[in-house]
Amino acid sequence: MHTPSRRTLLSVPLAAAGAGLLSAFAPARSQEAAFVDPSGPEVAAAERRRGSGPVRSFRFTAAESTLDLGGRTVRSWAYDETLPGPLVRVTAGDVLNLTLTNRLPADTTLHAHGVRLRCDMDGTPDVTQRAVRPGADFTYRFAVSHPGTYLLHSHVGLQPDRALYAPFVVDDPKEPLEYDHEWLVVLDDWVDGVRGSTPDQVLRQLHHGGSTAGPYRVLHDSHSRLLDGDGGHVAYPCYLVNGRLPDSPSVFRCRPGDRVRLRIVNAGSETAFRVALGGHTMTVTHTDGYPVQHEETDALLVGMAERYDVLVTAGDGVFPLVALPEGKQGQALAVLRTGNGRSLPSPRVRPDELEGRVVPARSLVPDESVALEDRQPDRELRLTLTGGMRKYDWAFDHRPHDPYRRHPVRAGERVRLTLINATDMWHPVHLHGHTFALNGDNAAGALKDTAVVLPHRKIVADFDADNPGLWMLHCHNQYHAESGMMTILGYLK
Ligand SMILES: [Cu+2]
């Protein structure tokens, strides 16, 4: 197993650290000793407490591939030449052993989004591990202690906006829900390989404000009522459910009256989706892998990297599951079919449920089995989300990402995270290695690892510092993160 050395931590590419690296070097370096090492004894001790069940082995090969989106073929980077990547499924208590082979022309890593895992398996390049070089491999091995719906993806640059993602489901050995079928619904916004576009090219367009090589993909007039402002700034040519375009959708079959558990995952990089299943109401049972008190809804708003599990009772017929990209043109489609003979819905169908009730995450209430106990915070971290479209200078506290700046916490503390959005745009903010309780409309809010912060609003979230290491806190708009809206929480020794 690779152990990040001090040398690894110091060999951050200049581009990632920004021009301030050299001046910030000396003080940061001396401070390094104050924080827990990602593979230090505290991390090993936390891992032992998670137990050591049966080892479940998987293998991913990341490589350039030709992908069929259904009527359109693109060249991209993918795991095992499929989109989405292969489903990884284990049971809580298992040890996941996943070997990633890198056949890409670039460094890569694999991050298990939302999983409270050991820090040196978190897949954050130059923070928890040295990135995996082309031709090399790396084995991610960690105990998986909590059931739920998660997402695996590369954590290098804009690679998640290619096909380098895969759904990750952790079954509950004592599953309390009863249902007949499970339907995995993975949403994505897609640009890579369409008329020569790449995500990196799109980022350059966002930065320069002007045109570079390839089709111009910057969206200037976006509005989303649910997001109270711009929905996003990348005009994707395609939106996908389970890797398919609306003209050739994936079809889920079952019998009328069956209870179906949908696991909805937004694997997009710059798009929030409003999701509804025509002719059905949905019962929300989980968000970000953790159970909530059941709540009926017509539609859901799913930010990047958020997950929702819902139950539906299938009607008799053919029904469109539509994901509308908030503030953007187009849509994604999948189909639920319980009857024979009827043709597929139109690729442009808009079920009424999309305009119905949307239960926001902040009004969900955690299931008693997972609710945080009442406790006063020992520490508050207040961060302001800053930046804007004009300079495309997204950041925390006006400071671009610096891998040597850490917000200190101490093991055993109850930490209150206050995120103040001083920008004109919404941000889905994600904390690695932890699940936090939103302070919602009610006192105790749902447990989440990724939360939508609306423009000029704030969220307050509490978590227990129970997973030592260095953990990224960042916007899951990949273009914002890549432009600087990332920072690190560090456990003090
Ligand atoms: Cu953002």
XYZ file of C-alpha atoms and ligand atoms in Angstrom:
494
model
C 0.000 0.000 0.000
C 1.286 3.419 -0.884
C 1.931 5.673 2.069
C 2.032 9.388 1.375
C 5.335 10.727 2.598
C 6.155 14.280 3.497
C 7.781 14.463 0.068
C 4.450 13.576 -1.603
C 2.658 16.251 0.319
C 5.219 18.822 -0.690
C 5.236 17.891 -4.363
C 1.964 19.633 -5.156
C 1.906 20.894 -8.724
C 2.333 24.632 -8.881
C -0.909 24.997 -10.787
C -2.894 23.470 -7.927
C -1.352 25.666 -5.290
C -1.294 28.934 -7.185
C 1.443 31.501 -7.425
C 1.418 32.030 -3.659
C 2.995 28.648 -3.047
C 6.585 29.756 -2.633
C 5.874 32.594 -0.250
C 3.496 30.435 1.765
C 5.932 27.541 1.814
C 8.037 28.072 4.923
C 5.321 28.735 7.508
C 3.025 26.112 6.032
C 5.741 23.500 6.155
C 6.423 24.000 9.839
C 2.685 23.841 10.516
C 2.472 20.492 8.752
C 3.588 18.641 11.889
C 0.531 19.921 13.774
C -1.921 17.846 11.721
C -2.745 14.166 11.627
C -1.033 12.360 8.768
C -3.612 10.792 6.373
C -2.100 7.362 7.084
C -1.055 8.034 10.662
C -1.841 5.923 13.734
C -5.043 7.896 14.481
C -6.381 6.933 11.040
C -5.473 3.273 11.533
C -7.187 3.277 14.946
C -10.386 4.777 13.506
C -10.326 2.112 10.783
C -10.002 -0.707 13.331
C -13.140 0.550 15.035
C -15.030 0.041 11.755
C -14.343 -3.684 11.959
C -13.076 -6.088 9.311
C -15.773 -8.046 7.518
C -15.446 -10.073 4.319
C -13.225 -8.567 1.629
C -15.025 -7.756 -1.612
C -12.707 -7.257 -4.579
C -13.328 -5.186 -7.694
C -11.175 -3.959 -10.527
C -11.579 -0.783 -12.602
C -9.537 0.111 -15.636
C -9.635 3.795 -16.531
C -8.963 4.271 -20.240
C -9.872 6.229 -23.342
C -13.030 4.646 -24.735
C -15.735 4.972 -27.337
C -19.122 5.338 -25.680
C -22.551 4.936 -27.255
C -25.012 7.406 -25.693
C -27.851 5.999 -27.822
C -27.753 7.540 -31.273
C -24.505 9.378 -30.660
C -21.014 8.047 -30.146
C -18.344 9.947 -28.253
C -14.717 9.429 -27.316
C -14.109 9.952 -23.617
C -12.338 8.586 -20.554
C -14.253 5.841 -18.768
C -14.043 2.959 -16.303
C -14.180 -0.399 -18.096
C -15.492 1.304 -21.256
C -18.985 1.850 -19.827
C -21.094 4.869 -18.918
C -21.882 5.039 -16.044
C -18.986 2.975 -14.761
C -19.778 -0.505 -13.415
C -21.982 -0.636 -10.318
C -19.989 -1.437 -7.191
C -22.149 -3.110 -4.571
C -21.159 -4.328 -1.111
C -22.871 -4.885 2.235
C -22.254 -2.680 5.261
C -19.521 -4.332 7.292
C -17.577 -5.511 4.222
C -14.098 -4.396 3.311
C -13.968 -2.946 -0.194
C -10.840 -3.818 -2.158
C -10.917 -1.965 -5.462
C -7.909 -1.912 -7.744
C -7.788 0.998 -10.153
C -5.565 0.550 -13.203
C -4.707 3.779 -14.960
C -4.493 3.469 -18.747
C -5.297 7.154 -19.247
C -2.796 9.628 -20.673
C -3.005 11.527 -17.340
C -2.771 11.004 -13.569
C -5.965 9.944 -11.842
C -7.476 8.857 -8.487
C -10.727 7.349 -7.241
C -12.818 9.043 -4.554
C -15.695 7.320 -2.731
C -18.060 10.279 -2.394
C -20.023 10.380 0.859
C -18.326 7.366 2.408
C -16.889 7.816 5.892
C -13.705 5.944 5.126
C -10.077 5.937 6.217
C -8.369 9.107 5.105
C -5.552 7.620 3.024
C -8.156 5.873 0.819
C -10.068 9.083 0.098
C -8.454 9.622 -3.296
C -7.597 13.306 -2.951
C -4.424 13.886 -4.970
C -1.514 15.466 -3.111
C -3.538 15.562 0.116
C -4.273 11.908 0.919
C -2.255 10.158 -1.781
C 0.021 10.731 -4.733
C -2.101 10.538 -7.894
C -1.912 7.271 -9.838
C 0.414 7.708 -12.813
C -0.409 6.477 -16.329
C 0.390 2.763 -16.503
C 0.287 2.333 -12.720
C -2.376 0.966 -10.429
C -3.540 1.589 -6.876
C -5.699 -0.502 -4.572
C -8.340 1.287 -2.526
C -9.027 -0.858 0.508
C -11.275 0.248 3.339
C -14.005 -0.916 5.683
C -17.486 0.238 4.666
C -19.500 0.746 7.803
C -22.677 2.502 6.687
C -25.302 1.465 4.113
C -26.506 3.850 1.448
C -26.296 5.223 -2.075
C -22.915 6.699 -2.980
C -20.844 7.697 -5.979
C -17.320 6.807 -7.033
C -15.485 9.335 -9.164
C -12.068 10.621 -10.121
C -10.868 13.498 -7.966
C -8.411 14.934 -10.481
C -9.266 18.175 -12.259
C -12.300 17.974 -14.510
C -12.096 14.207 -14.975
C -15.474 13.721 -13.224
C -17.041 15.605 -16.164
C -15.878 12.785 -18.404
C -17.161 9.234 -17.808
C -14.939 8.635 -14.771
C -17.745 7.917 -12.326
C -19.672 4.873 -11.110
C -22.565 4.260 -8.714
C -21.706 2.684 -5.375
C -24.431 0.953 -3.344
C -23.929 -0.339 0.177
C -26.682 -2.728 1.225
C -28.039 -2.814 4.737
C -27.861 -6.357 6.150
C -30.994 -5.441 8.149
C -32.770 -3.457 5.429
C -35.917 -2.027 7.044
C -37.628 -0.983 3.780
C -39.789 -3.406 1.856
C -39.825 -3.219 -1.926
C -39.917 -5.498 -4.958
C -37.337 -3.872 -7.198
C -34.577 -1.359 -7.216
C -34.008 1.154 -10.001
C -30.712 2.965 -10.144
C -31.114 6.393 -11.783
C -27.804 8.102 -12.540
C -28.057 11.622 -13.987
C -25.362 13.410 -15.937
C -24.622 16.503 -17.975
C -22.468 15.624 -20.952
C -20.085 17.595 -23.156
C -16.951 15.479 -23.563
C -16.244 14.470 -27.127
C -19.288 16.243 -28.575
C -18.068 18.056 -31.703
C -14.573 18.083 -30.269
C -15.390 19.623 -26.867
C -13.537 18.677 -23.711
C -14.262 19.828 -20.147
C -10.843 21.491 -19.962
C -11.637 23.498 -23.071
C -14.939 24.591 -21.501
C -13.103 25.729 -18.357
C -10.787 27.864 -20.475
C -13.834 29.438 -22.115
C -15.295 30.222 -18.673
C -12.039 31.833 -17.596
C -11.375 33.883 -20.690
C -14.963 34.824 -21.305
C -14.148 34.454 -24.980
C -13.979 31.656 -27.460
C -11.171 29.133 -27.635
C -10.867 26.048 -29.773
C -14.035 23.976 -30.120
C -17.703 24.902 -29.869
C -18.553 27.697 -27.419
C -20.297 26.170 -24.409
C -20.669 29.076 -21.981
C -24.234 29.847 -20.896
C -24.898 33.527 -20.238
C -28.606 33.681 -19.505
C -29.649 31.061 -17.025
C -32.384 31.338 -14.455
C -33.716 28.817 -11.971
C -36.581 29.649 -9.645
C -35.673 26.778 -7.317
C -32.041 27.884 -7.154
C -32.961 31.551 -6.852
C -30.614 32.702 -9.618
C -28.399 31.282 -12.315
C -28.735 27.524 -12.662
C -25.284 27.140 -14.174
C -22.914 28.450 -16.809
C -22.134 25.476 -18.995
C -24.592 24.838 -21.827
C -24.260 21.084 -22.136
C -25.271 19.608 -25.481
C -26.535 16.408 -23.789
C -28.253 15.320 -20.594
C -28.272 11.639 -19.697
C -29.960 9.110 -17.457
C -27.856 5.972 -17.061
C -25.664 7.097 -19.927
C -28.522 7.379 -22.440
C -29.931 10.258 -24.480
C -33.727 10.888 -24.453
C -34.135 9.521 -28.001
C -32.938 6.129 -26.843
C -33.719 6.000 -23.128
C -33.027 3.233 -20.668
C -36.250 1.377 -19.820
C -37.018 -0.116 -16.426
C -39.579 -2.922 -16.438
C -41.693 -4.273 -13.612
C -45.336 -5.152 -12.886
C -48.132 -2.727 -12.039
C -48.425 -2.375 -8.277
C -44.786 -3.279 -7.600
C -42.978 -1.184 -5.021
C -39.794 0.197 -6.523
C -36.894 1.854 -4.728
C -35.240 4.470 -6.889
C -31.677 5.410 -6.041
C -31.224 8.785 -7.733
C -27.651 10.014 -8.119
C -26.595 13.278 -9.741
C -23.232 12.521 -11.319
C -23.280 15.811 -13.249
C -20.534 18.396 -12.927
C -22.338 21.698 -13.417
C -26.063 20.941 -13.437
C -28.757 20.548 -10.799
C -31.673 18.413 -11.974
C -35.347 18.607 -11.114
C -36.586 15.018 -11.240
C -40.102 13.632 -11.479
C -41.769 10.389 -12.520
C -44.891 11.048 -14.588
C -48.100 9.738 -13.000
C -46.475 9.028 -9.642
C -45.760 10.688 -6.346
C -42.509 9.710 -4.698
C -41.833 8.913 -1.047
C -38.422 10.219 -0.012
C -36.712 7.695 2.274
C -33.028 8.720 2.203
C -30.756 11.517 1.185
C -27.003 11.117 0.755
C -27.272 7.530 1.993
C -28.946 8.320 5.328
C -32.601 7.644 6.194
C -35.123 10.416 6.749
C -38.685 10.390 8.017
C -40.715 9.526 4.937
C -41.987 12.488 2.970
C -44.216 12.597 -0.114
C -43.166 14.720 -3.041
C -43.958 15.275 -6.716
C -40.431 16.261 -7.724
C -36.936 16.532 -6.287
C -34.147 19.028 -6.776
C -30.861 17.147 -6.926
C -27.621 19.113 -6.843
C -24.350 17.743 -8.130
C -23.237 14.669 -6.124
C -26.400 14.638 -4.001
C -28.388 11.402 -3.782
C -32.018 10.715 -2.987
C -33.681 7.359 -2.462
C -37.435 7.264 -3.041
C -40.157 4.625 -3.100
C -42.891 4.527 -5.727
C -45.774 2.151 -6.381
C -45.685 1.487 -10.097
C -48.809 2.368 -12.062
C -50.069 0.466 -15.100
C -48.555 1.739 -18.344
C -45.494 3.530 -19.648
C -44.195 6.484 -17.622
C -41.450 9.050 -18.257
C -38.857 9.778 -15.602
C -37.660 13.266 -16.550
C -34.668 15.160 -15.207
C -34.766 18.860 -16.120
C -31.445 20.700 -15.994
C -32.237 23.736 -13.810
C -31.808 26.962 -15.737
C -30.669 25.185 -18.894
C -32.157 23.891 -22.145
C -32.927 20.248 -22.788
C -33.711 17.313 -20.551
C -32.813 13.773 -19.623
C -35.252 10.877 -19.834
C -35.661 7.299 -18.651
C -38.792 5.155 -18.838
C -40.759 2.996 -16.405
C -42.738 0.356 -18.267
C -45.241 -2.001 -16.646
C -47.540 -2.629 -19.613
C -47.070 -3.931 -23.134
C -47.732 -2.405 -26.506
C -47.611 1.284 -25.731
C -44.909 3.308 -27.428
C -42.195 5.202 -25.579
C -42.916 8.736 -24.368
C -41.720 11.649 -26.468
C -38.117 12.690 -25.735
C -39.518 16.132 -24.875
C -42.339 15.031 -22.574
C -42.864 17.225 -19.500
C -44.876 15.477 -16.795
C -47.024 17.789 -14.618
C -45.235 16.524 -11.506
C -42.214 18.657 -12.472
C -44.283 21.722 -11.559
C -45.634 20.147 -8.368
C -44.323 20.083 -4.831
C -40.541 19.862 -4.392
C -39.447 18.848 -0.901
C -36.245 20.729 -0.090
C -33.453 18.974 1.821
C -33.700 21.516 4.627
C -37.232 20.415 5.506
C -36.395 16.722 5.760
C -36.148 15.230 9.238
C -33.620 12.503 10.014
C -34.754 9.035 10.960
C -34.270 8.481 14.693
C -31.713 5.755 14.045
C -29.216 8.250 12.603
C -30.115 11.620 14.175
C -27.229 13.409 15.884
C -27.595 13.617 19.646
C -28.206 17.102 21.011
C -24.947 18.756 21.900
C -23.462 22.229 21.980
C -20.738 22.761 19.391
C -17.166 22.841 20.680
C -15.950 24.731 17.659
C -17.422 26.790 14.871
C -15.924 27.075 11.420
C -17.321 29.996 9.465
C -16.502 30.126 5.804
C -17.698 32.559 3.197
C -18.247 31.462 -0.375
C -16.879 34.142 -2.661
C -16.203 34.950 -6.304
C -18.246 35.464 -9.406
C -18.698 34.986 -13.103
C -16.855 38.097 -14.235
C -13.447 36.864 -13.084
C -14.490 33.249 -12.573
C -12.640 33.428 -9.253
C -14.713 31.084 -7.059
C -13.149 30.566 -3.633
C -13.636 30.343 0.113
C -12.946 33.651 1.861
C -11.532 35.202 -1.335
C -8.491 32.930 -1.171
C -7.884 30.406 -3.923
C -7.175 26.849 -2.829
C -3.918 26.379 -0.960
C -3.194 22.760 0.047
C -1.199 23.984 3.048
C -3.996 25.981 4.613
C -6.108 23.803 6.905
C -9.059 24.663 9.065
C -8.239 22.928 12.326
C -10.592 20.613 14.190
C -9.875 18.155 16.970
C -11.046 14.550 17.273
C -14.018 14.248 19.607
C -15.349 17.747 18.983
C -18.821 18.639 17.818
C -18.093 21.054 14.996
C -20.502 23.629 13.644
C -19.893 24.501 10.014
C -21.440 27.783 8.901
C -21.273 28.431 5.174
C -22.189 31.937 4.105
C -22.815 32.371 0.410
C -21.721 35.880 -0.587
C -22.042 35.122 -4.296
C -24.852 35.530 -6.798
C -24.944 31.804 -7.440
C -25.832 28.582 -5.647
C -23.167 26.048 -4.650
C -23.443 22.353 -3.706
C -20.846 22.140 -0.930
C -19.357 18.762 -0.044
C -17.325 17.655 2.961
C -15.221 14.530 2.570
C -15.207 11.690 5.103
C -18.110 12.979 7.212
C -21.851 13.294 7.268
C -23.282 16.478 8.752
C -26.696 17.369 10.133
C -28.254 20.371 8.446
C -29.873 22.785 10.849
C -33.119 22.780 8.980
C -36.558 24.274 9.251
C -36.881 22.024 12.265
C -34.127 21.882 14.859
C -32.513 18.639 13.751
C -32.130 18.417 10.009
C -31.326 15.579 7.623
C -27.866 14.068 7.456
C -26.023 15.069 4.319
C -22.528 15.144 2.871
C -23.383 17.582 0.094
C -25.678 20.543 0.652
C -27.086 23.216 -1.623
C -26.267 26.756 -0.462
C -28.495 29.273 -2.233
C -27.179 32.709 -3.306
C -26.825 35.201 -0.435
C -28.070 32.620 2.060
C -26.247 30.490 4.577
C -26.409 26.983 5.883
C -25.465 25.765 9.327
C -24.421 22.141 9.695
C -23.131 20.183 12.680
C -20.925 17.118 12.631
C -18.921 14.990 15.034
C -15.193 15.041 14.348
C -14.813 11.273 14.457
C -12.678 10.537 11.397
C -9.103 11.803 11.758
C -7.175 13.044 8.744
C -7.114 15.815 6.151
C -10.431 16.294 4.392
C -11.471 18.365 1.431
C -14.364 20.781 1.739
C -15.338 22.003 -1.707
C -17.989 23.061 -4.127
C -19.189 20.126 -6.226
C -19.634 22.337 -9.237
C -16.449 20.890 -10.761
C -15.732 24.124 -12.609
C -15.971 26.138 -9.398
C -13.812 23.661 -7.491
C -11.203 23.666 -10.226
C -11.166 27.468 -10.177
C -10.435 27.581 -6.447
C -13.539 26.848 -4.371
C -11.830 24.157 -2.314
C -10.289 24.073 1.122
C -9.155 21.515 3.704
C -10.228 20.542 7.196
C -7.307 19.213 9.208
C -7.459 17.196 12.420
C -4.929 18.473 14.936
C -2.672 15.867 16.468
Cu -19.785 26.439 -6.541
